[in-house]
CSV table of C-alpha atoms in Angstrom, one decimal:
chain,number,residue,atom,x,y,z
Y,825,UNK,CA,0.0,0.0,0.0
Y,826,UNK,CA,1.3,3.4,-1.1
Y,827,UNK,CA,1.1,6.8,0.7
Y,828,UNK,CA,-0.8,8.3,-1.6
Y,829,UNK,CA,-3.5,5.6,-1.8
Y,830,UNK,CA,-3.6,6.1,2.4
Y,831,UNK,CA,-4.2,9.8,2.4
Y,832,UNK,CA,-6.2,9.7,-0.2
Y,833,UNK,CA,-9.6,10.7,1.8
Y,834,UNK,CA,-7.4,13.3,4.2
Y,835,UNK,CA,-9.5,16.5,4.9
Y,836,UNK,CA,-6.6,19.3,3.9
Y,837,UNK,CA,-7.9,21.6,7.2
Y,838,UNK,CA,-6.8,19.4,9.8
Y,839,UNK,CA,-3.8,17.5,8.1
Y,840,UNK,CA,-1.1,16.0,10.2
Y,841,UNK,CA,-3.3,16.8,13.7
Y,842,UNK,CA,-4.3,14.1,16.1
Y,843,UNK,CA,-7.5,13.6,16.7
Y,844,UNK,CA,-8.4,14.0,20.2
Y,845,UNK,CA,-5.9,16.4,21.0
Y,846,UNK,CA,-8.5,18.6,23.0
Y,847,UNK,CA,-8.5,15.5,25.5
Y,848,UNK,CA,-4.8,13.2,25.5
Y,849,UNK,CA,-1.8,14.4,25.3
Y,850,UNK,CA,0.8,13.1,22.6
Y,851,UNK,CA,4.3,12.4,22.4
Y,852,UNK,CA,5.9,14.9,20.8
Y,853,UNK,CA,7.8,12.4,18.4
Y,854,UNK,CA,5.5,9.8,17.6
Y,855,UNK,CA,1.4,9.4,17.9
Y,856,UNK,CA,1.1,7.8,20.8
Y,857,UNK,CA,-1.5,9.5,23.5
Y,858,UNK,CA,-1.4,9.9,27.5
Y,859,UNK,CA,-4.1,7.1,27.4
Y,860,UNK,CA,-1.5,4.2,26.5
Y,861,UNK,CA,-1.4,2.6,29.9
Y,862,UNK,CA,1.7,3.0,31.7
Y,863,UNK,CA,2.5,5.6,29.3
Y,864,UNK,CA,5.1,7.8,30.6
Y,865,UNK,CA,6.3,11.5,29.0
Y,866,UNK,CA,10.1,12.7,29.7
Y,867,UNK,CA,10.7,16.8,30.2
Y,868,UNK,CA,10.2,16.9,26.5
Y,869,UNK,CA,7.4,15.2,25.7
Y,870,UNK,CA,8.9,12.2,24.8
Y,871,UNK,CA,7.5,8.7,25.4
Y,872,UNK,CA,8.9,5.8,27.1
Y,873,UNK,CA,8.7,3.9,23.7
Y,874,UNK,CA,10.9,6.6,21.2
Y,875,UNK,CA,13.2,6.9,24.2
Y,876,UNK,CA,13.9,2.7,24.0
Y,877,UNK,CA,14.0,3.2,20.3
Y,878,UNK,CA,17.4,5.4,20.7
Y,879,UNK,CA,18.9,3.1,23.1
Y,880,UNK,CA,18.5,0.2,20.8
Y,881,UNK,CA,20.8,2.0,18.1
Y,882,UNK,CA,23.4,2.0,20.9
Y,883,UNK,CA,22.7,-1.5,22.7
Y,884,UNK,CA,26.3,-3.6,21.6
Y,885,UNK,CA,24.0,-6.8,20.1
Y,886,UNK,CA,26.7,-8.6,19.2
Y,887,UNK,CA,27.9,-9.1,22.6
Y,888,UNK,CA,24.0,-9.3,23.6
Y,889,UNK,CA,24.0,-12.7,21.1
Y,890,UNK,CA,26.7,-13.7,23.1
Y,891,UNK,CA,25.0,-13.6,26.4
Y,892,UNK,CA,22.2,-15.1,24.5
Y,893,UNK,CA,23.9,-18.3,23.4
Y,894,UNK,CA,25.5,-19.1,26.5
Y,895,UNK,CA,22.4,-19.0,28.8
Y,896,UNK,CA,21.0,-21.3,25.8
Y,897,UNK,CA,24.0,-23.8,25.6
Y,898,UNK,CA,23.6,-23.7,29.5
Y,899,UNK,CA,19.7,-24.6,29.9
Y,900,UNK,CA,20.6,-27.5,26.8
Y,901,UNK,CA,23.3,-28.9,29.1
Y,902,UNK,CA,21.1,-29.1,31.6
Y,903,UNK,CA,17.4,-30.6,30.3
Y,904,UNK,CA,19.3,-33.8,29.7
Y,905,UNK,CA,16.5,-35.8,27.6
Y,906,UNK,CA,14.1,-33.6,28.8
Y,907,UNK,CA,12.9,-30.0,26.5
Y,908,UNK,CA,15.4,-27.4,26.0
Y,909,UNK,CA,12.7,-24.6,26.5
Y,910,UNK,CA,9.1,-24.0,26.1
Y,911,UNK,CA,7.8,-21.2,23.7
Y,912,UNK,CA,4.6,-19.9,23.9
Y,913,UNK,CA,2.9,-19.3,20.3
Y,914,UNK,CA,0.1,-18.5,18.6
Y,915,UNK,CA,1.0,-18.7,14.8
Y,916,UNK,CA,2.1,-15.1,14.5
Y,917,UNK,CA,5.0,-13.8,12.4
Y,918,UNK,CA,6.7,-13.4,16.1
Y,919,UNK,CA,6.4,-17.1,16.9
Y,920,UNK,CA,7.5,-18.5,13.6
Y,921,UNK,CA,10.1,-16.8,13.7
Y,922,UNK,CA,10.8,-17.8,17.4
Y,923,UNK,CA,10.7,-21.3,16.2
Y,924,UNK,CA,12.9,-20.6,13.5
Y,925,UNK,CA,15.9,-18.9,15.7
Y,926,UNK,CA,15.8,-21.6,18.8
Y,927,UNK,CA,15.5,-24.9,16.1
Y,928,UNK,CA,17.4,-23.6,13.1
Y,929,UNK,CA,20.1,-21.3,14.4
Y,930,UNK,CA,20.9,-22.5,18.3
Y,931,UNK,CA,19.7,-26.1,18.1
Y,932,UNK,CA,17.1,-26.5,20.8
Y,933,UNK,CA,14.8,-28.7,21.5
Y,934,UNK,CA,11.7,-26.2,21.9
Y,935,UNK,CA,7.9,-27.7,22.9
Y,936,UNK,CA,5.4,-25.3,21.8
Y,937,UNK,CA,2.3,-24.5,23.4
Y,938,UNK,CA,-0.6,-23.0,22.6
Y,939,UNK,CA,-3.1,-21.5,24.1
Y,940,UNK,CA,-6.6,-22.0,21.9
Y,941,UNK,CA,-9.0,-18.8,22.6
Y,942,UNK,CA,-10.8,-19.9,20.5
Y,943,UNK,CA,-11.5,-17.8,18.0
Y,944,UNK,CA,-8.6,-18.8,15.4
Y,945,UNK,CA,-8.7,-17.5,11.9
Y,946,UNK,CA,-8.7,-19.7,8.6
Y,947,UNK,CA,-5.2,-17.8,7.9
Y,948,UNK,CA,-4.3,-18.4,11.6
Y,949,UNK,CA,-5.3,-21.8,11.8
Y,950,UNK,CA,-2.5,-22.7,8.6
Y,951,UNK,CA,-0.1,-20.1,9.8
Y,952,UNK,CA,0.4,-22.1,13.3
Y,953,UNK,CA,-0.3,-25.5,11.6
Y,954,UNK,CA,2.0,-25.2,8.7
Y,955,UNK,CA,4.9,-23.4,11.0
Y,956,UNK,CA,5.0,-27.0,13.0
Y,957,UNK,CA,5.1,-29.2,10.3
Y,958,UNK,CA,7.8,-27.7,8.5
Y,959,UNK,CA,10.2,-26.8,11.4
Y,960,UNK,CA,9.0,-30.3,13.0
Y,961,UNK,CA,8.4,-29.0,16.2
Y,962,UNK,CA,6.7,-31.3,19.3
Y,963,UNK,CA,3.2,-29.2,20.6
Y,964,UNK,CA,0.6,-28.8,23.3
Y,965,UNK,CA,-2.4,-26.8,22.4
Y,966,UNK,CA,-5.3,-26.5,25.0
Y,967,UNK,CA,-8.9,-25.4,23.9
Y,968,UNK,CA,-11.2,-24.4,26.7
Y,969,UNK,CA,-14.7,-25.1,26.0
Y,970,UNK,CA,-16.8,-22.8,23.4
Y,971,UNK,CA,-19.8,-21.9,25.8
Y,972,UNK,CA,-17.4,-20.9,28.8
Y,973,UNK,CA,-15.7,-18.4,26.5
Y,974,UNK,CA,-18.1,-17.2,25.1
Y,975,UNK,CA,-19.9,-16.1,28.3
Y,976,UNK,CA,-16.2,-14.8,29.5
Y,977,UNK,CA,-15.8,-13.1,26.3
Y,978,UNK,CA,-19.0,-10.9,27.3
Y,979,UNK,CA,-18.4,-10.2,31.3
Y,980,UNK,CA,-14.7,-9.3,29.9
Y,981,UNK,CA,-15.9,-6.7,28.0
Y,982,UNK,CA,-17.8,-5.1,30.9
Y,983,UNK,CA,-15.6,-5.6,33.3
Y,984,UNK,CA,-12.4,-4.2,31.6
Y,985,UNK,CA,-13.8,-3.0,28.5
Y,986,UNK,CA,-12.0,-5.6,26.6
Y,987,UNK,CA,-13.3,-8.6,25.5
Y,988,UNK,CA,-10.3,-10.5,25.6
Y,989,UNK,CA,-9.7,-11.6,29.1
Y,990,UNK,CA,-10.0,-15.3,28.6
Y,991,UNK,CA,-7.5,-15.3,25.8
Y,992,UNK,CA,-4.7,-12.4,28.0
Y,993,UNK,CA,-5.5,-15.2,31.2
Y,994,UNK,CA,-4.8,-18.2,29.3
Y,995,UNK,CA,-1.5,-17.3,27.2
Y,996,UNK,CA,-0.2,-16.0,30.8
Y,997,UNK,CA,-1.2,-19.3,32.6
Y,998,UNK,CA,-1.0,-22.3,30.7
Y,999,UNK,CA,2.5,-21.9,29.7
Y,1000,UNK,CA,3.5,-21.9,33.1
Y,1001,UNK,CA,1.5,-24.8,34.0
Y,1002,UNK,CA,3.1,-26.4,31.2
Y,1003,UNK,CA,6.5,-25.6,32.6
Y,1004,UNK,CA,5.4,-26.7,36.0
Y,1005,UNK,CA,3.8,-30.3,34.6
Y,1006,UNK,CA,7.0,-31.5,32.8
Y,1007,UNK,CA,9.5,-29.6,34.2
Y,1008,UNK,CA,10.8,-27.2,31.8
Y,1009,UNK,CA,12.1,-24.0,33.5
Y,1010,UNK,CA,13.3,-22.1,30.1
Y,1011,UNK,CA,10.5,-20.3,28.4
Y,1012,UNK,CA,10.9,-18.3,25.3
Y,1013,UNK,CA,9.0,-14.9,24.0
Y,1014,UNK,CA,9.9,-13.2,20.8
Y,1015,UNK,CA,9.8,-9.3,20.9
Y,1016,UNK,CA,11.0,-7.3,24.0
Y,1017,UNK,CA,8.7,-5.4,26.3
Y,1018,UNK,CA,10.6,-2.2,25.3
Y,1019,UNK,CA,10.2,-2.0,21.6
Y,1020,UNK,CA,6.6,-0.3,21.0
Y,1021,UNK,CA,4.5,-1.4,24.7
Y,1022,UNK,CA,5.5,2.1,26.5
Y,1023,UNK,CA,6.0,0.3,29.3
Y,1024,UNK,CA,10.0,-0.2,29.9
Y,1025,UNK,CA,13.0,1.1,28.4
Y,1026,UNK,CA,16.0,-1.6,27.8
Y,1027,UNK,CA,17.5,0.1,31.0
Y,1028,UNK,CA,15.2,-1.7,33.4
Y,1029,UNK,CA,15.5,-5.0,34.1
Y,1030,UNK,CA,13.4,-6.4,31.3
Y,1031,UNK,CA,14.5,-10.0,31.9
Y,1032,UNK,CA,13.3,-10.1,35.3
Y,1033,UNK,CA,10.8,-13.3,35.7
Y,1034,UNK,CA,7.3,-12.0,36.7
Y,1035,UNK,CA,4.5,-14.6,36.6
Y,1036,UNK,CA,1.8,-12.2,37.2
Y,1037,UNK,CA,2.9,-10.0,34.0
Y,1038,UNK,CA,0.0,-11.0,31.9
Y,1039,UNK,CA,-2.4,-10.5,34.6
Y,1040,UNK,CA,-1.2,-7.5,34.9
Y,1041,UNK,CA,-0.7,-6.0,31.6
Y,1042,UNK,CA,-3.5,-7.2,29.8
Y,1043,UNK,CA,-6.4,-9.6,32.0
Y,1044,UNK,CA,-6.3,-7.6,35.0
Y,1045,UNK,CA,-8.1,-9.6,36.6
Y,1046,UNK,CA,-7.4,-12.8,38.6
Y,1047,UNK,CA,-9.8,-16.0,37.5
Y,1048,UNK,CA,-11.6,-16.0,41.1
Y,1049,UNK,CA,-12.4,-12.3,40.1
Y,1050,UNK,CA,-14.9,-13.6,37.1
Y,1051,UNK,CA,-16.6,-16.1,39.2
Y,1052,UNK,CA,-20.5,-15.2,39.5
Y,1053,UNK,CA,-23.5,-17.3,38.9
Y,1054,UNK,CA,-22.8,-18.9,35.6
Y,1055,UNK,CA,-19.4,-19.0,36.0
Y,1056,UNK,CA,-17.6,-21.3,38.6
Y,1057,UNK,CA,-14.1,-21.9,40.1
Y,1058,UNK,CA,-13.4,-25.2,38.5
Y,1059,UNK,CA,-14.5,-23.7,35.1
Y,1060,UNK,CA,-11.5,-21.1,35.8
Y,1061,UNK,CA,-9.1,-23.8,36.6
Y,1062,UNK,CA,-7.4,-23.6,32.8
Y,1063,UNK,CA,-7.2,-19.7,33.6
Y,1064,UNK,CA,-4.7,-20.1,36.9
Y,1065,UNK,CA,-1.3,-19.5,37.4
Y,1066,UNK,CA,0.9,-21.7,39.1
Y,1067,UNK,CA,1.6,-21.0,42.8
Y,1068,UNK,CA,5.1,-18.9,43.7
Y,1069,UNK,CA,5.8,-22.6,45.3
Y,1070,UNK,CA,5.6,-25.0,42.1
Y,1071,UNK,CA,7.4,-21.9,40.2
Y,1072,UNK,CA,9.9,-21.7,42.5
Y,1073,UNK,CA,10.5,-25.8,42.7
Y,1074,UNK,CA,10.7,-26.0,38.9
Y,1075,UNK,CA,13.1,-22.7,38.9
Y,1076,UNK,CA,11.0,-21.4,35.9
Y,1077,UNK,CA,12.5,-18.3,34.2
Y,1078,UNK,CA,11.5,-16.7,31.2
Y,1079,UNK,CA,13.6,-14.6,28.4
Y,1080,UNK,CA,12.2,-13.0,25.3
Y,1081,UNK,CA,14.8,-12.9,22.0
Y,1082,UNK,CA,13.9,-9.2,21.6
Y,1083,UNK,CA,16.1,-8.2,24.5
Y,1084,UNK,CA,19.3,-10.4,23.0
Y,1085,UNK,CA,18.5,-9.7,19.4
Y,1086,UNK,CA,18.0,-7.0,17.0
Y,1087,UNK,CA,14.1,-7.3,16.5
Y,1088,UNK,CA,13.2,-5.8,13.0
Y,1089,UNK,CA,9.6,-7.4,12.6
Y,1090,UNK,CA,9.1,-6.1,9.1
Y,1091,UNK,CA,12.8,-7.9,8.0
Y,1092,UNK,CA,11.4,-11.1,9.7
Y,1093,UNK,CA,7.8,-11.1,8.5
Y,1094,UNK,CA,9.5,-11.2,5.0
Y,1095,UNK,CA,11.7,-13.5,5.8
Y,1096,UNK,CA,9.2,-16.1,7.2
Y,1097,UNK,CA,7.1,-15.6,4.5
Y,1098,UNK,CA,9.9,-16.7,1.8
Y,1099,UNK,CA,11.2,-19.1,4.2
Y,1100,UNK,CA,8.1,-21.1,5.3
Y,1101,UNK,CA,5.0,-19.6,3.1
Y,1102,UNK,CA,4.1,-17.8,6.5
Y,1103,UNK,CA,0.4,-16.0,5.1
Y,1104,UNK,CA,-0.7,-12.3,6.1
Y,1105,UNK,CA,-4.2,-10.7,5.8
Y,1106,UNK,CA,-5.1,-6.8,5.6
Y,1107,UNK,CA,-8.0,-6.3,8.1
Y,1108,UNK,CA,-10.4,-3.2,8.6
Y,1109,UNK,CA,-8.6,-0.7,11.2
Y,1110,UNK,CA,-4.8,-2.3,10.8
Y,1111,UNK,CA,-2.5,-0.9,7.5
Y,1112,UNK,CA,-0.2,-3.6,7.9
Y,1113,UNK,CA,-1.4,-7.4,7.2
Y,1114,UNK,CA,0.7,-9.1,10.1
Y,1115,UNK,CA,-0.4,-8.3,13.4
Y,1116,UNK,CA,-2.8,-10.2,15.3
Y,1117,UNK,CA,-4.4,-11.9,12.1
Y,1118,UNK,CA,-4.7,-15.0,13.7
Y,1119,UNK,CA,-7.7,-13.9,15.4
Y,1120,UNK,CA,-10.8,-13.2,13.9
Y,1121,UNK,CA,-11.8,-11.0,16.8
Y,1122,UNK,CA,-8.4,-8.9,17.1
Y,1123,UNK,CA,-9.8,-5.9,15.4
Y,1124,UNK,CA,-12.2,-5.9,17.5
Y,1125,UNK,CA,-10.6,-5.9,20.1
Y,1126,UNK,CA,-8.3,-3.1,18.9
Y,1127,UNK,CA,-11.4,-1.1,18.3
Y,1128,UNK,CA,-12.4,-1.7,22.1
Y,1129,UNK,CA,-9.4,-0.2,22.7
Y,1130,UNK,CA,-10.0,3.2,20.2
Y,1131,UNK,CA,-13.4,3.9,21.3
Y,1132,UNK,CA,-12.3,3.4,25.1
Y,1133,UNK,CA,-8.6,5.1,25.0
Y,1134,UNK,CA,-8.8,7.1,21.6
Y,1135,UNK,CA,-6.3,4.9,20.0
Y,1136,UNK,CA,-6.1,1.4,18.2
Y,1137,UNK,CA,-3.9,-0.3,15.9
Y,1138,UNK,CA,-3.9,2.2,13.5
Y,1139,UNK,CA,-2.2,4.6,16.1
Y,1140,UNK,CA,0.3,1.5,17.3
Y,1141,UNK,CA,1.7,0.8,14.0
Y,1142,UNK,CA,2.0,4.4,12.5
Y,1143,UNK,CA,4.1,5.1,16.3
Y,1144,UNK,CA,6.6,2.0,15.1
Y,1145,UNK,CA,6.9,3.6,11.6
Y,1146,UNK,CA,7.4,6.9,12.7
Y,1147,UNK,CA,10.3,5.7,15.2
Y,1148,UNK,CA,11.8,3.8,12.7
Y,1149,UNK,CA,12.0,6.9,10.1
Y,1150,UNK,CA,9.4,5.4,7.4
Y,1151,UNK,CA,6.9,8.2,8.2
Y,1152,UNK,CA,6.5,11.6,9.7
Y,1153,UNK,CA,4.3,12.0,12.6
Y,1154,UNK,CA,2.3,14.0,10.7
Y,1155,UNK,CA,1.7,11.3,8.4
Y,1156,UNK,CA,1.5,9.1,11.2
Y,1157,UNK,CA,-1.5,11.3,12.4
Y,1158,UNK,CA,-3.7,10.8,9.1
Y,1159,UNK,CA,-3.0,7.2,9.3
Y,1160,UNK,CA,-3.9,6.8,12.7
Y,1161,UNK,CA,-7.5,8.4,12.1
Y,1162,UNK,CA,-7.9,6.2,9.0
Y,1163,UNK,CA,-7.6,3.0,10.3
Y,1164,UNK,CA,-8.7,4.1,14.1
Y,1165,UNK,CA,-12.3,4.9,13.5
Y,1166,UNK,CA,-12.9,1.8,10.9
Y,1167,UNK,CA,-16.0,-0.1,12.0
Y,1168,UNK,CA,-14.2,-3.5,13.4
Y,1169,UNK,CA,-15.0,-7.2,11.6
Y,1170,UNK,CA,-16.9,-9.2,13.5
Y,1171,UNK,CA,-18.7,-6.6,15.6
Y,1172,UNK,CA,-22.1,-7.9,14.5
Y,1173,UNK,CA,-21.7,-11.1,15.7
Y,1174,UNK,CA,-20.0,-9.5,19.2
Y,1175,UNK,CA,-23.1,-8.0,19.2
Y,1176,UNK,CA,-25.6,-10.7,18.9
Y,1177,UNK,CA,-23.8,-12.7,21.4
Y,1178,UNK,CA,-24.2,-9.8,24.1
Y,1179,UNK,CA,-27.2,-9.3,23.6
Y,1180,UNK,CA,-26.9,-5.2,22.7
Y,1181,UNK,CA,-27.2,-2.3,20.5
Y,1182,UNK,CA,-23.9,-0.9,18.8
Y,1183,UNK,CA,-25.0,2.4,21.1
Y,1184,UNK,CA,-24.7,0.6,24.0
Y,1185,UNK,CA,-21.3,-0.7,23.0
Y,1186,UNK,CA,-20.1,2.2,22.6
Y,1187,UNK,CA,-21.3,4.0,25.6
Y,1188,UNK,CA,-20.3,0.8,28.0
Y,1189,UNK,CA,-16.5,1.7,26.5
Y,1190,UNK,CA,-16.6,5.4,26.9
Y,1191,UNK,CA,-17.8,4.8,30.3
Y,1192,UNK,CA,-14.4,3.4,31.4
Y,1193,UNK,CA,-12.3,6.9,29.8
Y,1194,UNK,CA,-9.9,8.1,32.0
Y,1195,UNK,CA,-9.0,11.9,33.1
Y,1196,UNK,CA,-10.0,14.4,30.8
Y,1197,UNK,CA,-11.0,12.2,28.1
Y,1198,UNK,CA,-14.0,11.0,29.7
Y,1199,UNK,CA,-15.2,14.7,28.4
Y,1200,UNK,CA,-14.8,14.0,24.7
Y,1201,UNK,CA,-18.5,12.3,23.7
């Protein structure tokens, strides 16, 4: 897709502007608004994000591979004929490539596991299939039952304005209980924390275990939190993390590549694609065909996110381009309110399923705006 077919339909009186800049404040290098969670501005308006991006032109990698190989060669020595690691994946361009590194380039013996929300894509379903078959790769996949998710999917979206929660719980849990069950202690993520989340710079201890991050960053809520009449403790059991004893007896640990290697998603999206026919799939409210398509509800979910924080995807992926020097933040701008505001696939059927009118959507999500943005109707 070409510039000029983006900005085609850009009004000339408000060009380059965000579009709640009445209500958020914006970094003054990228698009990225005070509603980001965690978000953080320096003295000059700068957010946490741009600031990693300038530390990761001076990080030495090559001695970061280093580090890299020898903590891999050390967990290898060590699984005997056990697993070398676990890695977490969904089918994304960030776990193929995952795949790829720890088989291809340091030898491990990786099992993959999968957590199943349920709601996987035709282009999904082949992208995850077709990675394992042709890098031969030993998995787990766990699918909790259609009628439980579907009831979480709704009391998600009212509790956190996100719909998402069963899928955030699960890919934070059942890892770990993996992990805990055979006795892996290695797991393996893909791109660092620092590169576009806004939520740490590669000063801060990034490879820090936490086995509450998910909860924290994206369910927010603990499984006995979405117990209620319907909805009971053992159905949550697939949904719970490990307790600090079993993690601790196991000696579980986790690592994502981004924080060893030079993550350049773009470079390896092509590269998976010539490599091992990995597919992508343009989507209303995302320019770029790579992100989250193995969903069917992601842009939903993204447009959750717009109508509740005055961003989505749009926003996210003009902020990496603008970083990286491939646009302008003016240009970031018009892209941002292109892709933002387009109605989401699948909201119909989100619809039907809760029961409500797209009004009521909408005003259950701009019920939850924060600070002065809670203003803007």
């Amino acid at each position: 897709m070409t510039k000029q077919m983006i900005f085609t339909d850009t009004p000339p009186d408000n060009y380059g502007e965000p579009l709640y800049k009445e209500y958020l404040q914006y970094c003054t290098r990228c698009c990225m608004p005070s509603s980001n969670e965690g978000m953080q501005f320096d003295e000059l308006g700068i957010c946490l994000a741009c600031r990693a991006q300038e530390q990761k032109m001076r990080i030495n990698w090559k001695k970061s591979e280093e580090v890299l190989r020898e903590t891999l060669e050390s967990y290898k020595e060590r699984s005997g004929d056990n697993y070398d690691c676990i890695i977490p994946i969904s089918g994304g361009k960030d776990s193929v490539f995952q795949l790829h590194v720890l088989k291809k380039v340091y030898g491990m013996k990786p099992l993959a596991v999968t957590f199943n929300h349920n709601w996987y894509s035709e282009i999904g379903r082949y992208n995850l299939e077709n990675a394992l078959e042709k890098l031969e790769i030993d998995h787990i996949m766990f699918t909790p039952n259609k009628a439980l998710v579907k009831k979480l999917f709704v009391k998600s979206f009212y509790k956190i304005g996100d719909s998402c929660w069963h899928c955030h719980a699960g890919v934070g849990a059942f890892p770990l209980q993996i992990a805990v069950k055979f006795n892996i202690p290695l797991l393996i993520w893909g791109e660092s924390v620092c590169e576009s989340s806004g939520r740490a710079d590669f000063r801060d201890n990034v490879q820090k275990f936490d086995r509450d991050y998910f909860t924290k960053v994206s369910a927010k809520l603990y499984p006995e939190q979405m117990i209620d009449e319907e909805i009971t403790r053992k159905d949550l059991k697939p949904f719970e993390l490990p307790s600090f004893e079993d993690i601790e007896r196991v000696g579980v640990v986790g690592l994502h590549l981004g924080d060893y290697l030079f993550w350049d998603d773009e470079r390896q999206m092509e590269f998976i694609k010539k490599e091992y026919d990995w597919r992508e799939e343009h989507r209303p409210g995302h320019y770029k065909g790579f992100k989250g398509n193995e969903c069917k509800f992601e842009t939903l979910h993204d447009h959750m996110k717009y109508v509740k924080r005055g961003f989505g995807r749009g926003t996210d992926q003009a902020s990496a381009d603008v970083r990286a020097g491939l646009l302008t933040r003016e240009e970031g701008f018009e892209i941002a309110k292109k892709y933002d505001q387009q109605r989401p696939a699948y909201l119909d059927e989100f619809l039907d399923m809760a029961n409500i009118t797209e009004e009521e959507y909408n005003n259950v999500l701009k019920a939850m705006r924060q600070g002065k943005f809670r203003e803007c109707r």
